[in-house]
XYZ file of C-alpha atoms in Angstrom:
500
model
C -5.813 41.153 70.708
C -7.086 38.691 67.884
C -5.480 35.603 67.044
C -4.063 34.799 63.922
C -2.771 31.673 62.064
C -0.312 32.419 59.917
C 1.803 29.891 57.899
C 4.823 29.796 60.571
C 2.170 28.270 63.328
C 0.945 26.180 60.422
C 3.932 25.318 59.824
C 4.682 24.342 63.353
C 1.150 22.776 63.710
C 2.211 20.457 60.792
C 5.846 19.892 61.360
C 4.596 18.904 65.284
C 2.477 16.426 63.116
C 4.444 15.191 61.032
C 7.251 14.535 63.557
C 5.194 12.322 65.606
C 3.781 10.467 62.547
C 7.928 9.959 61.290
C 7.828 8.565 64.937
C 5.284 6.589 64.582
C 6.120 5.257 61.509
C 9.463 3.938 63.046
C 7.894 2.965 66.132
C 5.086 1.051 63.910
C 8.444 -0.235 62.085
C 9.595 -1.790 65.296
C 5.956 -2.946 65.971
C 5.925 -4.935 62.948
C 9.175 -6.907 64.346
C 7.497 -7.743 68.048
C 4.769 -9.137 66.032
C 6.668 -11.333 63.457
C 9.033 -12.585 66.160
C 5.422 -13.389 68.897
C 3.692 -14.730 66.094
C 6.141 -17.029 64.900
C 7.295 -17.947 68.542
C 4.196 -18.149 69.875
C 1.365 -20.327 68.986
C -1.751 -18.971 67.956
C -3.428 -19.697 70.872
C -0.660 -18.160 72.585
C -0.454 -14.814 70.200
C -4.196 -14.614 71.306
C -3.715 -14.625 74.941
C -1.110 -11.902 74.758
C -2.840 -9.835 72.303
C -5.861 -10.767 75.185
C -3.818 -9.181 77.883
C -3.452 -5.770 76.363
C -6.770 -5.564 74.906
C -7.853 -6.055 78.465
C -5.918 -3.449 80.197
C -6.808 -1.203 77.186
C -10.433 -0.943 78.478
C -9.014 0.069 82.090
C -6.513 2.079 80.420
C -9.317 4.516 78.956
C -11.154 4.402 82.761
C -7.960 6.029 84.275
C -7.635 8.314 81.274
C -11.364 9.834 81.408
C -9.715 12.093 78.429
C -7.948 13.911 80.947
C -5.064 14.381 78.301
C -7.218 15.644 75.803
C -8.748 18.650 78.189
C -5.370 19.414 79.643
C -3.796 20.031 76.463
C -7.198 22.409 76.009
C -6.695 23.908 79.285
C -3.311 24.669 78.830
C -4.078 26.679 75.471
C -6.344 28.730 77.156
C -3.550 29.788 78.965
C -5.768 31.043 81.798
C -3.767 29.716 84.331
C 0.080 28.833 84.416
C 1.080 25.352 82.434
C 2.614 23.786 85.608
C -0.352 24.098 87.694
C -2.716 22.035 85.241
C 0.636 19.635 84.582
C 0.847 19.364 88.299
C -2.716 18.793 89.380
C -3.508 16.068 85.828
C -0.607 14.150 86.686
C -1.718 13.484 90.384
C -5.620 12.990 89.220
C -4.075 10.075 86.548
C -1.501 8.534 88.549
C -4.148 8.072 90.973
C -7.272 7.372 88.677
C -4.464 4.945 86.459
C -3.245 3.178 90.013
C -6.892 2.369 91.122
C -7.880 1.029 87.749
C -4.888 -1.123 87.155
C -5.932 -2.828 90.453
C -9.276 -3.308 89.531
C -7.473 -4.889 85.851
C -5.833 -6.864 87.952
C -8.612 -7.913 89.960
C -11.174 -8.369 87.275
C -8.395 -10.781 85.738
C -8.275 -13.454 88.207
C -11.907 -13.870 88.480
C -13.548 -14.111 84.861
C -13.650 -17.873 84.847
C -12.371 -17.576 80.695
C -9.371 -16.708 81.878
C -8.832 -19.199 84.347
C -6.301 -21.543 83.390
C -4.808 -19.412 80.909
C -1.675 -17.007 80.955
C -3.878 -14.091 81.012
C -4.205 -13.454 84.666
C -0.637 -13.034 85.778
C 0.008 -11.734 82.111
C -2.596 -8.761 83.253
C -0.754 -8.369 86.845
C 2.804 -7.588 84.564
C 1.256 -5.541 82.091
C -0.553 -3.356 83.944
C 2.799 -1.786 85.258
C 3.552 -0.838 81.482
C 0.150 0.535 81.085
C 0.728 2.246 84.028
C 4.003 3.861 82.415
C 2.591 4.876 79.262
C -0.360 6.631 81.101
C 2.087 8.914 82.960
C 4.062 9.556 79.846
C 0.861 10.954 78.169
C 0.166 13.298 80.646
C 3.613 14.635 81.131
C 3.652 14.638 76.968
C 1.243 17.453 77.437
C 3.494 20.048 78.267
C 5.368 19.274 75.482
C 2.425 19.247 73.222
C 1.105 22.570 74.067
C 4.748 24.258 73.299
C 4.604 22.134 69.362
C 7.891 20.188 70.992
C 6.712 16.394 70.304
C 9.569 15.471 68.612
C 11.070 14.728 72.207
C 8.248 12.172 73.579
C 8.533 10.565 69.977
C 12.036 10.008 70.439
C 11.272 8.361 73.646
C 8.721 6.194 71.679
C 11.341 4.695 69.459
C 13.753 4.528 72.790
C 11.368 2.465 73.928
C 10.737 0.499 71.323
C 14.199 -0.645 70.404
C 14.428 -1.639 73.994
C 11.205 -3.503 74.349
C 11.867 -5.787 71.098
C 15.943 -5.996 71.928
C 14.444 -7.709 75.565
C 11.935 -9.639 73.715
C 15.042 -10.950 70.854
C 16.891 -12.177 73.712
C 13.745 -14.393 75.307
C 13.232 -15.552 72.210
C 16.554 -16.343 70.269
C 18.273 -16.622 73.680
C 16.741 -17.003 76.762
C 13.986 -19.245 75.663
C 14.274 -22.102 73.057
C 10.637 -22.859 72.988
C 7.089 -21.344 74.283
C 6.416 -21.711 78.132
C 4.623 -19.623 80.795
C 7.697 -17.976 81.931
C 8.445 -16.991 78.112
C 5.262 -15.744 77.854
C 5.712 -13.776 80.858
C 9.285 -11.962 80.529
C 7.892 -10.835 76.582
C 5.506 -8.881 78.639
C 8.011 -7.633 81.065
C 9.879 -6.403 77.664
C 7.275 -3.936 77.244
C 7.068 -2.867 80.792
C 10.921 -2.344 80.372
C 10.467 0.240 77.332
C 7.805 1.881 78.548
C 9.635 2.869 82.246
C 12.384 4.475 79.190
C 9.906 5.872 77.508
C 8.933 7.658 80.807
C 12.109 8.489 82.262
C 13.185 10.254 78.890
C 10.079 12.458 78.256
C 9.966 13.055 81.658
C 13.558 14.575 81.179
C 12.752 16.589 78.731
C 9.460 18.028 79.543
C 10.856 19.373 82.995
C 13.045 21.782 80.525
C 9.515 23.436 80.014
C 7.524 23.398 82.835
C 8.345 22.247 86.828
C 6.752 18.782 87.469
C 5.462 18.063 90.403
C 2.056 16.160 92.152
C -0.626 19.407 93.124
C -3.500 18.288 94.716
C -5.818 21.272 94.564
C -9.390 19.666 94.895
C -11.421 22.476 93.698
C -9.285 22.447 90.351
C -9.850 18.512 90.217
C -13.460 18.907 90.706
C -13.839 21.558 87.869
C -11.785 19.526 85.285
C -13.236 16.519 85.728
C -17.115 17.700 85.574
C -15.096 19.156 82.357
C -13.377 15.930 81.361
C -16.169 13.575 82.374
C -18.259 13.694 79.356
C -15.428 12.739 76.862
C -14.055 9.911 79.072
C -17.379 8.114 79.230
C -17.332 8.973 75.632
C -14.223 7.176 75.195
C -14.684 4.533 77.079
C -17.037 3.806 75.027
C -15.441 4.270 71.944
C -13.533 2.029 73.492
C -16.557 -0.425 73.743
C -17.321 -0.330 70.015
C -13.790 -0.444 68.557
C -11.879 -2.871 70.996
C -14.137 -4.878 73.377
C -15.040 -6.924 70.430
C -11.621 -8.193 71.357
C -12.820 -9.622 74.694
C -16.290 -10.600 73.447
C -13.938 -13.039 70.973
C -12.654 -14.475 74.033
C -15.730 -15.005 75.842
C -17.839 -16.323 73.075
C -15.042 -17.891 70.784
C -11.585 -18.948 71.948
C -8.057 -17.366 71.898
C -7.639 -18.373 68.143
C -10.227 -15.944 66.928
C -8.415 -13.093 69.203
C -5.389 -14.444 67.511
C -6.584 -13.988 63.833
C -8.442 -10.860 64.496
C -5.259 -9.085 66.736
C -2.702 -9.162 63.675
C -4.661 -6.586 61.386
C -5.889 -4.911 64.754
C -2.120 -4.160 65.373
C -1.679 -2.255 61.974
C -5.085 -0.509 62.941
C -3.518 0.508 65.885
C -0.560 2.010 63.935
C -3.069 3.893 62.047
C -5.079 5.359 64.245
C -2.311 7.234 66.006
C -2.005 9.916 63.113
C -5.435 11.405 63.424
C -4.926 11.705 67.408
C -1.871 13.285 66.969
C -2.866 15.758 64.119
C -5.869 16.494 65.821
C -4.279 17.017 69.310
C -1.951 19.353 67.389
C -4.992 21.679 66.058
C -7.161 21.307 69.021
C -4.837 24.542 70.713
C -5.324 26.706 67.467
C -8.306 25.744 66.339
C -9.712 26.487 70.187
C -8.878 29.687 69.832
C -9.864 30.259 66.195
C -13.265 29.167 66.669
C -13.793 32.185 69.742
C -12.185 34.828 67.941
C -12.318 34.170 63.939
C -14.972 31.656 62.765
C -13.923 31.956 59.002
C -10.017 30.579 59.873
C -11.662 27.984 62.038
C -13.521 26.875 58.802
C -10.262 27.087 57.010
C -8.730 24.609 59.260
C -11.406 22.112 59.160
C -11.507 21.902 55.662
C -7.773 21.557 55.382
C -8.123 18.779 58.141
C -10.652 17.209 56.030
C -8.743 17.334 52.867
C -5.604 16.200 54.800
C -6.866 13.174 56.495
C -8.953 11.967 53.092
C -5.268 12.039 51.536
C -4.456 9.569 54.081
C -7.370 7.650 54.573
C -8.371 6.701 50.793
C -5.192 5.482 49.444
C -4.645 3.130 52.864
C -7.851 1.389 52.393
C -7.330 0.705 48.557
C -3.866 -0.399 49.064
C -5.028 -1.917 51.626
C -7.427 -4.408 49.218
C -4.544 -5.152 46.871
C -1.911 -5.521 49.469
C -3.835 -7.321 52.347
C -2.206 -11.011 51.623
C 1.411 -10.153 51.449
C 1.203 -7.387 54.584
C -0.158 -10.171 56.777
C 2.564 -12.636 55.716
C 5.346 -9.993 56.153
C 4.218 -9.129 59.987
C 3.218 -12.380 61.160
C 3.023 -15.837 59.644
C 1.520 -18.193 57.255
C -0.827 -19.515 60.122
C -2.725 -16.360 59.646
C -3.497 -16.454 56.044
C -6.228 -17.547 54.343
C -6.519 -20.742 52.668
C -9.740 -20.622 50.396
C -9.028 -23.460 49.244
C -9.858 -25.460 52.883
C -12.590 -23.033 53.420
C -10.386 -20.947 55.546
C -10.743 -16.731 55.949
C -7.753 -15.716 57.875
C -6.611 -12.328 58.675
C -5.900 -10.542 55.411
C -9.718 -10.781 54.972
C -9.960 -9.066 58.459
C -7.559 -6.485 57.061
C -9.576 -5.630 54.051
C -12.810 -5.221 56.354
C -11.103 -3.248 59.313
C -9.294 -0.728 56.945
C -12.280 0.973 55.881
C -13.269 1.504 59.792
C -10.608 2.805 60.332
C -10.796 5.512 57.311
C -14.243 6.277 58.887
C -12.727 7.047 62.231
C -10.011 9.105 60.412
C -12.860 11.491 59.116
C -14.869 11.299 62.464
C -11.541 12.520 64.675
C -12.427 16.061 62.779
C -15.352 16.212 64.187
C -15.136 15.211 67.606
C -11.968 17.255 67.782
C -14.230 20.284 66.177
C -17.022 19.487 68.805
C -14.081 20.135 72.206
C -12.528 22.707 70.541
C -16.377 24.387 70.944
C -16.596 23.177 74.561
C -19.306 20.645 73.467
C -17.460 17.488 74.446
C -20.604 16.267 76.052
C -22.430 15.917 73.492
C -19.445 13.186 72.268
C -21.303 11.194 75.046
C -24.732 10.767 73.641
C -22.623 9.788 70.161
C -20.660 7.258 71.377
C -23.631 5.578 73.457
C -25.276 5.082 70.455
C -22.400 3.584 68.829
C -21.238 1.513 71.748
C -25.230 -0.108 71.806
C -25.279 -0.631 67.754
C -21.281 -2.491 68.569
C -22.404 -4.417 71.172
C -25.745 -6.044 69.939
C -24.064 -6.462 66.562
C -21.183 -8.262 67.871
C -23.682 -10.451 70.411
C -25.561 -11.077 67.742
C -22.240 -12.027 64.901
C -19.473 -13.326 67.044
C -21.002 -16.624 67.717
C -21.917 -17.137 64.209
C -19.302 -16.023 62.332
C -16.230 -15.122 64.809
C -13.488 -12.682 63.844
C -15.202 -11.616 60.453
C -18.376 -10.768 62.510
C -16.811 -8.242 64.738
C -14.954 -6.768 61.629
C -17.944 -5.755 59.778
C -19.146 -4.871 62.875
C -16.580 -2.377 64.110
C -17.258 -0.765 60.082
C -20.882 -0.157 61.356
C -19.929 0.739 64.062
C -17.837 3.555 63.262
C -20.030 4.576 60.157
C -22.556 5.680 62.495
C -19.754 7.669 64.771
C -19.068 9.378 61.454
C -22.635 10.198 60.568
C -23.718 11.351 63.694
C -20.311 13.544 64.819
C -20.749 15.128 61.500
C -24.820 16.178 62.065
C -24.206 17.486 65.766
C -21.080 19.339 64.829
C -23.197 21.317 62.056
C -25.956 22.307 64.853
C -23.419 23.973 66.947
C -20.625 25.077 64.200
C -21.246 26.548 60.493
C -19.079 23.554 58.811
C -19.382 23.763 55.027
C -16.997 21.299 53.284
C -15.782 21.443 49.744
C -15.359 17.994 47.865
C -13.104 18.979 44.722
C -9.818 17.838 46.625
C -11.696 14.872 47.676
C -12.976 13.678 44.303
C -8.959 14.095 43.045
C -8.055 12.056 46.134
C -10.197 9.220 45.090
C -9.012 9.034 41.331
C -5.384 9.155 42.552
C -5.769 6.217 44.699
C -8.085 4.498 42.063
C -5.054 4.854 39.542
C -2.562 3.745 42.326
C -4.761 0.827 43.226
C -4.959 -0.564 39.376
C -0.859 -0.233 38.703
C -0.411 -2.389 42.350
C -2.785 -4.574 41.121
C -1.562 -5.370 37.638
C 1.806 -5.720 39.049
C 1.098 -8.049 41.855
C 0.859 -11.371 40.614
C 3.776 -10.492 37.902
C 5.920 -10.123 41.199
C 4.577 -12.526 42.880
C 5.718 -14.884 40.670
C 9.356 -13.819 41.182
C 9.543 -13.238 44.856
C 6.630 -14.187 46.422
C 4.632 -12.675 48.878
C 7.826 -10.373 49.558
C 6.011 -7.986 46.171
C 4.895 -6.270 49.260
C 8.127 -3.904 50.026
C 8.389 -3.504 46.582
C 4.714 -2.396 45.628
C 4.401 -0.406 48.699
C 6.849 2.742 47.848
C 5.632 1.949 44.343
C 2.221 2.932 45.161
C 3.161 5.649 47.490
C 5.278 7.174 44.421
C 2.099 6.463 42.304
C -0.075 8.369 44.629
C 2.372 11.164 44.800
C 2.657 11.890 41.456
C -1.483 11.609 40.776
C -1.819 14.118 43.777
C 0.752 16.139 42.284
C -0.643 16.222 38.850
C -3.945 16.637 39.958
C -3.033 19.940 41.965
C -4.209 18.881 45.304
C -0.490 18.754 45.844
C 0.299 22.759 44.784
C 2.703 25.572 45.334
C -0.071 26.893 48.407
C 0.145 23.665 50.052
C 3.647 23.245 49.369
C 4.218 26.482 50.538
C 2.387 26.113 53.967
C 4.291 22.998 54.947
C 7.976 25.236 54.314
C 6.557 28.105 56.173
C 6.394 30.496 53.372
């Protein structure tokens, strides 16, 4: 029997979305406080060793992962074999894969002779247990993602959250009077605290739909990983050309430049969540769509395409209006630039990293595109090429010109992800993509960049760089109505998100 996509499993396909992203934007809400209370408690030295810590265990954090998520949630829509036996036999491959890993982390940490003498070591040790955490949580998400039910481990996001940055209030305003090592410490034992939540509530929740429990059926863990293998190395290393220039700043530079270069990295990280998320919410349908009705599957591209260009465009011109007052709102005036004393900071950052980021918002479509065809190998040869191009470029930039260097390098970097996704996906899938939504996306944000922009300095003048949460909905409401009167907001698209 054929599959069809009608507008309820749109529907559901967006709403799933959209729920994580509402999520997300509270959890990215609550992000935005850890940061302004670290930065300001902290010193930037300081700021850069913790922001070290977890772009450290990030790198091991994709090892035990080996996109094991990513193929589950695949597996699962298959539905050629019952939900809890994948759950059961992923969860034991990544709670042992994540355990061994961690170790090594932890291992690695204590012998890199930059980190000697530093926080970072012991800071590692702690974190790694909330890595550890949030590992677990993603795999038992997957149950819940396959049945369209995220609004449960999203809820145990923002769980976690509140009590991650209510632990790290009370070190700060409470516990702790002034920076120290054991300050340093018990803010990363704050995040270890919301992520064991985190875990315990999705946990809860996912065992509604599906029995949890550790299988160990080796054949199964053979067949999935010589399935899986090819998009972990590919991740790890994406991995290698969009964070490692992280720990390259460290090892060439000094924990300032991590410092400078983490605060717009954290809104990045915000950012990046809502193509993962959409995508991971297509990848079932658009699986099946592709085997049994090639014409829907090109459907949902394009409306992918359309959909994350809406996103992408206005972010990165807001984001070169906006950059100053964002930066001072999240962290603190030690991060901004002074042009005056020569000095690029990290709204400058900002403005570089943003359009990276909008490339890797267009590139998730076609990786996504290129598993949902069972040619997630192919990601591999991709993101070699990128991770080589990263890492010369940033060997090459990072001693010369620090922070900035690695910016324009991660732009490269993921400029050629974009190009080359896009020309391997077209030898294996018959993608044709129509620009008229895109060309109305563009002049919308153009006219919502230019009404920011003449209003900025006007409200600077009255309260500062606080214009920010004023201009913000402003533009949004700008946007809105351009999208709207340009009709790539109409009654079709309105219709599919009600369900009608």
């Amino acid at each position: 029997m054929g599959y069809v996509i009608d507008m309820s499993m749109a529907r559901k396909i967006l709403s799933n979305t959209f729920i994580q992203i509402g999520g997300k934007i509270v959890g990215a809400l609550i992000s935005v406080v850890i940061v302004k209370l670290i930065t300001n408690f902290l010193s930037v030295e300081g700021y850069g060793q913790y922001v070290s810590v977890y772009e450290f265990l990030a790198f091991f954090g994709i090892i035990a992962d080996l996109g094991l998520f990513t193929i589950a949630v695949r597996e699962m829509a298959k539905n050629e074999q019952p939900p809890e036996f994948i759950l059961g036999n992923i969860l034991s491959m990544r709670t042992l894969f994540s355990l061994g890993a961690m170790g090594l982390a932890i291992l690695v940490a204590f012998i890199v002779p930059q980190y000697q003498g530093t926080y970072i070591p012991i800071g590692v040790a702690i974190a790694s247990i909330s890595v550890f955490f949030s590992i677990l949580n993603g795999t038992v998400s997957s149950v819940l993602q396959i049945h369209l039910k995220m609004q449960y481990p999203t809820i145990a996001l923002v769980v976690g959250k509140i009590v991650s940055v209510g632990y790290m209030i009370y070190v700060i305003l409470v516990a702790f009077q002034a920076p120290s090592a054991e300050a340093f410490y018990q803010l990363l034992w704050a995040g270890v605290a919301g992520n064991f939540l985190m875990l315990v509530i999705t946990w809860f929740y996912a065992a509604k739909y599906a029995k949890i429990q550790f299988l160990f059926d080796f054949y199964y863990w053979r067949n999935t990983l010589v399935k899986a293998l090819p998009y972990g190395i590919a991740l790890i290393l994406n991995m290698i050309y969009f964070r490692f220039d992280s720990i390259l700043l460290l090892l060439l530079k000094d924990s300032r430049e991590v410092a400078y270069y983490g605060v717009p990295m954290r809104i990045l990280d915000i950012l990046s969540i809502i193509p993962v998320y959409f995508m991971n919410s297509v990848l079932p349908v658009l699986t099946i769509c592709i085997k049994e009705n090639v014409q829907k599957a090109q459907q949902i591209v394009q409306h992918c395409f359309d959909f994350m260009l809406s996103l992408a465009v206005p972010i990165v011109v807001g984001a070169q209006v906006l950059a100053y007052p964002l930066i001072f709102i999240i962290s603190s005036p030690d991060y901004l630039s002074r042009l005056g004393d020569g000095f690029y900071g990290s709204d400058i950052a900002l403005r570089i990293l943003i359009v990276a980021m909008a490339f890797s918002f267009i590139s998730s479509i076609f990786t996504f595109s290129l598993i949902s065809i069972g040619n997630q190998g192919k990601l591999l040869f991709i993101s070699l090429g990128g991770a080589v191009v990263n890492l010369a470029c940033n060997f090459i930039v990072i001693p010369r010109f620090g922070f900035l260097g690695a910016a324009f390098t991660s732009v490269l970097s993921e400029a050629f992800i974009l190009t080359f996704a896009f020309l391997m996906l077209r030898q294996y899938f018959p993608l044709k993509l129509h620009f008229g939504a895109a060309f109305k996306i563009l002049f919308s944000a153009l006219i919502m960049g230019v009404v920011v922009w003449v209003l900025r300095d006007p409200l600077y003048g009255l309260i500062e760089n606080f214009n920010f949460l004023v201009l913000l909905p402003l533009g949004v409401a700008v946007y809105g109505f351009m999208l709207w009167a340009t009709g790539v907001i109409n009654k079709e698209r309105l219709a599919l998100l009600r369900g009608k």
